[in-house]
């Protein structure tokens, strides 16, 4: 994830965070900054710049005791939408009378499927901008999770 942050007193920072590894790189006006620790970088004039957080939970750039937002923190409704597939499968899979209506796989397999889909949901919701789109994505991923657990349950019933 690449993001550009303009700081009037210093210049234009380019923050780059690796999608798979989470490795962070910071450059100022196109020149890579020297990394002094995991979260701090040194400017050419000796000032220290600190990066706090990450893409998923929210990241800030701290320069001269001023904080600049790189990625916003998760909102309360994003937490709920992220957990929605996991909650749906945990509740539905543990209630026998609901599984008699529509059988789904629960337990470890259902938890694995819903956990992976919740992680996918978090990444996609974080990239979406409008509020209504985040809600549609959250409900859609919950529906796809339910469908996957239903299909796996049908495979087990047939076997």
Coordinates of N, CA, C and O in Angstrom, one line a residue, residues 6-123:
X6 N 1.9 15.0 2.4 CA 2.6 16.3 2.2 C 2.7 17.0 3.6 O 1.7 17.2 4.2
X7 N 3.9 17.3 4.0 CA 4.2 18.0 5.2 C 4.9 19.3 4.8 O 5.9 19.3 4.2
X8 N 4.2 20.5 5.1 CA 4.7 21.8 4.6 C 6.1 22.1 5.0 O 6.9 22.6 4.2
X9 N 6.4 21.8 6.2 CA 7.8 22.2 6.8 C 8.9 21.3 6.3 O 10.1 21.7 6.4
X10 N 8.6 20.1 5.8 CA 9.6 19.1 5.5 C 9.6 18.8 4.0 O 10.6 18.8 3.3
X11 N 8.5 18.4 3.4 CA 8.4 18.0 2.0 C 7.3 16.9 1.9 O 6.4 16.8 2.6
X12 N 7.5 16.1 0.8 CA 6.5 15.1 0.4 C 7.0 13.7 0.8 O 8.0 13.2 0.2
X13 N 6.4 13.0 1.7 CA 6.7 11.7 2.2 C 6.0 10.7 1.3 O 4.8 10.9 1.0
X14 N 6.6 9.6 1.0 CA 6.0 8.5 0.3 C 6.1 7.3 1.3 O 7.2 6.8 1.5
X15 N 5.0 6.8 1.8 CA 5.0 5.7 2.7 C 4.5 4.4 1.9 O 3.6 4.4 1.1
X16 N 5.3 3.4 2.0 CA 5.0 2.1 1.3 C 5.1 1.0 2.3 O 6.1 0.8 3.0
X17 N 4.0 0.2 2.4 CA 3.9 -0.9 3.3 C 3.6 -2.1 2.5 O 2.7 -2.2 1.7
X18 N 4.4 -3.2 2.7 CA 4.2 -4.4 1.9 C 2.9 -5.1 2.3 O 2.6 -5.2 3.5
X19 N 2.2 -5.6 1.3 CA 0.9 -6.3 1.5 C 1.1 -7.6 2.3 O 0.4 -7.8 3.3
X20 N 2.0 -8.4 1.9 CA 2.2 -9.7 2.6 C 3.1 -9.7 3.8 O 2.8 -10.3 4.8
X21 N 4.2 -8.9 3.8 CA 5.1 -8.9 4.9 C 4.9 -7.8 5.9 O 5.3 -7.9 7.0
X22 N 4.3 -6.7 5.5 CA 4.1 -5.6 6.4 C 5.3 -4.7 6.5 O 5.4 -3.8 7.3
X23 N 6.3 -5.0 5.7 CA 7.6 -4.2 5.7 C 7.3 -2.7 5.3 O 6.6 -2.5 4.3
X24 N 7.8 -1.8 6.1 CA 7.5 -0.4 5.8 C 8.7 0.3 5.2 O 9.9 0.1 5.7
X25 N 8.5 1.2 4.3 CA 9.6 2.0 3.7 C 9.0 3.4 3.6 O 7.9 3.6 3.3
X26 N 9.9 4.4 3.8 CA 9.6 5.8 3.8 C 10.6 6.5 3.0 O 11.8 6.3 3.2
X27 N 10.1 7.4 2.2 CA 11.0 8.2 1.4 C 10.5 9.7 1.4 O 9.4 9.9 1.6
X28 N 11.5 10.6 1.3 CA 11.2 12.0 1.3 C 11.6 12.6 0.0 O 12.8 12.5 -0.4
X29 N 10.7 13.2 -0.7 CA 10.9 13.8 -2.0 C 11.6 12.8 -3.0 O 12.6 13.2 -3.7
X30 N 11.3 11.5 -3.0 CA 11.8 10.5 -3.9 C 13.1 9.9 -3.4 O 13.6 8.9 -4.0
X31 N 13.6 10.3 -2.3 CA 14.9 9.7 -1.7 C 14.5 8.9 -0.5 O 13.9 9.3 0.4
X32 N 15.0 7.6 -0.5 CA 14.7 6.7 0.6 C 15.4 7.2 1.9 O 16.5 7.7 1.9
X33 N 14.7 7.1 3.0 CA 15.2 7.6 4.3 C 15.9 6.4 5.0 O 15.6 5.3 4.8
X34 N 16.9 6.8 5.8 CA 17.7 5.8 6.6 C 16.8 5.3 7.7 O 16.3 6.1 8.5
X35 N 16.7 4.0 7.8 CA 15.9 3.4 8.9 C 16.8 3.2 10.1 O 17.8 2.6 10.1
X36 N 16.4 3.8 11.3 CA 17.2 3.7 12.5 C 16.6 2.6 13.4 O 17.4 2.0 14.2
X37 N 15.4 2.3 13.3 CA 14.7 1.2 14.1 C 13.6 0.7 13.3 O 13.4 1.1 12.1
X38 N 12.8 -0.2 13.8 CA 11.6 -0.7 13.1 C 10.6 0.3 12.7 O 10.0 0.2 11.6
X39 N 10.5 1.4 13.5 CA 9.4 2.4 13.2 C 10.0 3.8 13.0 O 9.2 4.7 12.8
X40 N 11.3 4.0 13.2 CA 11.8 5.3 13.1 C 12.8 5.5 11.9 O 13.5 4.5 11.5
X41 N 12.8 6.7 11.3 CA 13.6 7.0 10.2 C 14.4 8.3 10.4 O 13.9 9.1 11.1
X42 N 15.5 8.4 9.8 CA 16.3 9.6 10.0 C 16.3 10.5 8.8 O 16.6 10.0 7.7
X43 N 16.0 11.8 8.9 CA 16.1 12.7 7.8 C 17.5 13.1 7.6 O 18.4 12.9 8.4
X44 N 17.8 13.8 6.4 CA 19.1 14.2 6.1 C 19.7 15.3 7.1 O 20.9 15.3 7.4
X45 N 18.8 16.1 7.7 CA 19.2 17.1 8.7 C 19.3 16.5 10.1 O 19.6 17.3 11.0
X46 N 19.1 15.2 10.3 CA 19.2 14.6 11.6 C 17.9 14.4 12.3 O 17.9 13.8 13.4
X47 N 16.8 15.0 11.9 CA 15.5 14.9 12.6 C 15.1 13.4 12.4 O 15.3 12.7 11.5
X48 N 14.3 13.0 13.4 CA 13.7 11.7 13.5 C 12.3 11.7 13.1 O 11.5 12.6 13.6
X49 N 11.9 10.8 12.2 CA 10.5 10.6 11.8 C 10.0 9.3 12.3 O 10.7 8.3 12.1
X50 N 8.8 9.2 12.9 CA 8.3 7.9 13.4 C 7.0 7.5 12.7 O 6.1 8.4 12.5
X51 N 6.9 6.3 12.3 CA 5.7 5.7 11.7 C 5.0 4.8 12.8 O 5.7 3.9 13.3
X52 N 3.8 5.2 13.1 CA 3.0 4.4 14.1 C 1.9 3.7 13.5 O 1.1 4.3 12.7
X53 N 1.7 2.4 13.7 CA 0.6 1.6 13.2 C 0.9 1.0 11.9 O 2.0 0.8 11.5
X54 N -0.2 0.5 11.3 CA -0.1 -0.1 10.0 C -1.4 0.1 9.2 O -2.3 0.8 9.6
X55 N -1.5 -0.5 8.0 CA -2.6 -0.2 7.1 C -3.9 -0.7 7.7 O -4.9 0.0 7.6
X56 N -3.9 -1.9 8.3 CA -5.2 -2.4 8.8 C -5.7 -1.6 10.0 O -6.9 -1.4 10.1
X57 N -4.9 -1.3 11.0 CA -5.4 -0.7 12.2 C -5.3 0.8 12.2 O -5.8 1.5 13.1
X58 N -4.7 1.4 11.2 CA -4.5 2.8 11.1 C -3.1 3.2 11.3 O -2.4 2.7 12.2
X59 N -2.5 4.1 10.5 CA -1.1 4.5 10.6 C -1.0 6.0 10.6 O -1.8 6.7 10.0
X60 N 0.0 6.5 11.4 CA 0.3 7.9 11.5 C 1.8 8.1 11.3 O 2.6 7.3 11.6
X61 N 2.1 9.3 10.8 CA 3.5 9.7 10.6 C 3.7 10.9 11.6 O 3.0 11.9 11.6
X62 N 4.7 10.7 12.4 CA 5.0 11.7 13.5 C 6.3 12.5 13.1 O 7.4 11.9 13.0
X63 N 6.1 13.8 12.8 CA 7.3 14.6 12.4 C 7.2 15.9 13.2 O 6.2 16.6 13.3
X64 N 8.3 16.2 13.9 CA 8.4 17.4 14.7 C 7.3 17.5 15.7 O 6.6 18.5 15.9
X65 N 6.9 16.4 16.4 CA 5.9 16.4 17.4 C 4.5 16.7 16.8 O 3.6 17.0 17.5
X66 N 4.4 16.6 15.5 CA 3.1 16.7 14.8 C 2.7 15.3 14.2 O 3.6 14.7 13.7
X67 N 1.5 15.0 14.3 CA 1.1 13.7 13.8 C 0.2 13.9 12.5 O -0.7 14.7 12.5
X68 N 0.5 13.1 11.5 CA -0.2 13.2 10.2 C -0.7 11.8 9.9 O 0.0 10.8 10.0
X69 N -2.0 11.8 9.5 CA -2.7 10.5 9.3 C -2.3 9.9 7.9 O -2.4 10.6 6.9
X70 N -1.8 8.7 7.9 CA -1.5 8.0 6.7 C -2.7 7.2 6.3 O -3.3 7.3 5.2
X71 N -3.1 6.3 7.1 CA -4.3 5.5 6.9 C -5.2 5.6 8.2 O -4.7 5.6 9.3
X72 N -6.5 5.8 8.0 CA -7.4 6.1 9.1 C -7.6 4.8 10.0 O -7.5 3.7 9.5
X73 N -7.9 5.0 11.2 CA -8.2 3.9 12.1 C -9.5 3.2 11.8 O -10.3 3.8 11.1
X74 N -9.6 2.0 12.2 CA -10.9 1.3 11.9 C -12.0 1.9 12.7 O -11.8 2.3 13.9
X75 N -13.2 2.0 12.1 CA -14.3 2.6 12.8 C -15.1 1.4 13.4 O -14.9 0.3 13.1
X76 N -16.0 1.7 14.4 CA -16.7 0.7 15.1 C -17.5 -0.2 14.2 O -17.6 -1.4 14.4
X77 N -18.1 0.4 13.1 CA -19.0 -0.4 12.2 C -18.1 -1.3 11.3 O -18.5 -2.4 10.9
X78 N -16.8 -1.0 11.1 CA -15.9 -1.8 10.3 C -15.5 -3.1 11.1 O -15.4 -4.1 10.6
X79 N -15.4 -2.9 12.4 CA -15.1 -4.0 13.3 C -16.3 -5.0 13.3 O -16.1 -6.2 13.1
X80 N -17.5 -4.5 13.3 CA -18.7 -5.3 13.3 C -18.9 -6.0 12.0 O -19.1 -7.2 11.9
X81 N -18.7 -5.3 10.9 CA -18.8 -5.9 9.6 C -17.7 -7.0 9.3 O -18.0 -8.0 8.7
X82 N -16.5 -6.8 9.9 CA -15.5 -7.7 9.8 C -15.8 -9.0 10.5 O -15.5 -10.1 10.0
X83 N -16.4 -8.9 11.7 CA -16.8 -10.1 12.5 C -18.1 -10.8 12.1 O -18.4 -11.9 12.5
X84 N -18.8 -10.1 11.2 CA -20.1 -10.6 10.8 C -20.1 -12.1 10.3 O -20.9 -12.9 10.7
X85 N -19.2 -12.4 9.3 CA -19.2 -13.8 8.9 C -18.9 -14.8 10.0 O -19.5 -15.9 10.0
X86 N -18.0 -14.5 10.8 CA -17.6 -15.4 11.9 C -18.7 -15.6 12.9 O -19.0 -16.7 13.3
X87 N -19.4 -14.5 13.3 CA -20.5 -14.6 14.2 C -21.7 -15.4 13.6 O -22.3 -16.3 14.2
X88 N -22.0 -15.2 12.3 CA -23.1 -15.9 11.6 C -22.9 -17.4 11.6 O -23.7 -18.1 12.0
X89 N -21.6 -17.8 11.3 CA -21.4 -19.2 11.2 C -21.3 -19.9 12.6 O -21.8 -21.0 12.8
X90 N -20.7 -19.1 13.6 CA -20.7 -19.7 14.9 C -22.1 -19.9 15.5 O -22.4 -20.9 16.1
X91 N -23.0 -18.9 15.3 CA -24.3 -19.0 15.8 C -25.1 -20.1 15.1 O -25.7 -21.0 15.7
X92 N -25.2 -20.0 13.8 CA -26.0 -20.9 12.9 C -25.5 -22.3 13.1 O -26.3 -23.3 13.2
X93 N -24.2 -22.5 13.1 CA -23.6 -23.9 13.2 C -23.8 -24.6 14.5 O -23.8 -25.8 14.7
X94 N -24.1 -23.8 15.6 CA -24.3 -24.4 16.9 C -25.8 -24.5 17.3 O -26.1 -25.0 18.4
X95 N -26.7 -24.1 16.4 CA -28.1 -24.2 16.7 C -28.7 -25.3 15.8 O -28.8 -25.2 14.6
X96 N -29.1 -26.4 16.4 CA -29.5 -27.6 15.7 C -30.8 -27.3 14.9 O -30.9 -27.7 13.7
X97 N -31.7 -26.6 15.4 CA -33.0 -26.3 14.6 C -32.7 -25.4 13.4 O -33.4 -25.6 12.4
X98 N -31.7 -24.6 13.4 CA -31.3 -23.8 12.2 C -30.6 -24.7 11.2 O -30.9 -24.6 10.0
X99 N -29.8 -25.6 11.7 CA -29.1 -26.5 10.8 C -30.0 -27.5 10.1 O -29.7 -28.1 9.1
X100 N -31.2 -27.8 10.8 CA -32.2 -28.7 10.1 C -32.9 -27.9 9.0 O -33.3 -28.6 8.0
X101 N -33.0 -26.6 9.1 CA -33.6 -25.8 8.0 C -32.6 -25.7 6.8 O -32.9 -26.1 5.7
X102 N -31.4 -25.2 7.1 CA -30.3 -25.1 6.1 C -29.0 -25.6 6.8 O -28.5 -24.9 7.7
X103 N -28.6 -26.7 6.4 CA -27.4 -27.3 7.0 C -26.1 -26.5 6.6 O -25.9 -26.2 5.4
X104 N -25.3 -26.2 7.6 CA -24.0 -25.6 7.3 C -22.9 -26.3 8.1 O -23.3 -27.0 9.1
X105 N -21.7 -26.3 7.7 CA -20.6 -26.9 8.4 C -20.2 -25.9 9.5 O -20.0 -24.7 9.2
X106 N -20.0 -26.3 10.7 CA -19.6 -25.5 11.8 C -18.3 -26.0 12.3 O -17.5 -26.6 11.6
X107 N -18.0 -25.8 13.6 CA -16.9 -26.3 14.2 C -15.6 -25.8 13.6 O -15.5 -24.6 13.2
X108 N -14.6 -26.6 13.5 CA -13.2 -26.2 13.1 C -13.3 -25.8 11.6 O -12.7 -24.8 11.2
X109 N -14.0 -26.6 10.8 CA -14.0 -26.3 9.3 C -14.8 -25.0 9.1 O -14.3 -24.1 8.3
X110 N -15.9 -24.9 9.7 CA -16.7 -23.6 9.6 C -16.0 -22.4 10.1 O -16.0 -21.3 9.6
X111 N -15.3 -22.6 11.2 CA -14.5 -21.6 11.8 C -13.3 -21.1 10.9 O -13.0 -20.0 10.8
X112 N -12.7 -22.1 10.3 CA -11.6 -21.8 9.3 C -12.1 -21.0 8.2 O -11.6 -20.0 7.8
X113 N -13.2 -21.5 7.6 CA -13.8 -20.8 6.4 C -14.2 -19.4 6.8 O -13.9 -18.4 6.1
X114 N -15.0 -19.2 7.9 CA -15.5 -17.9 8.3 C -14.3 -17.0 8.8 O -14.4 -15.8 8.6
X115 N -13.3 -17.6 9.4 CA -12.1 -16.8 9.8 C -11.4 -16.2 8.6 O -11.0 -15.0 8.6
X116 N -11.2 -17.0 7.6 CA -10.5 -16.6 6.4 C -11.3 -15.5 5.6 O -10.8 -14.5 5.1
X117 N -12.6 -15.8 5.6 CA -13.5 -14.8 4.9 C -13.6 -13.5 5.7 O -13.7 -12.4 5.1
X118 N -13.5 -13.5 7.0 CA -13.5 -12.3 7.8 C -12.2 -11.5 7.6 O -12.3 -10.3 7.5
X119 N -11.1 -12.2 7.4 CA -9.8 -11.5 7.1 C -9.9 -10.8 5.7 O -9.5 -9.7 5.5
X120 N -10.5 -11.6 4.8 CA -10.7 -11.0 3.4 C -11.6 -9.8 3.5 O -11.4 -8.8 2.9
X121 N -12.6 -9.9 4.3 CA -13.6 -8.8 4.5 C -12.9 -7.6 5.0 O -13.2 -6.5 4.6
X122 N -12.0 -7.8 6.0 CA -11.3 -6.6 6.6 C -10.5 -5.9 5.5 O -10.5 -4.7 5.4
X123 N -9.7 -6.6 4.7 CA -8.9 -6.0 3.7 C -9.8 -5.3 2.7 O -9.5 -4.1 2.3

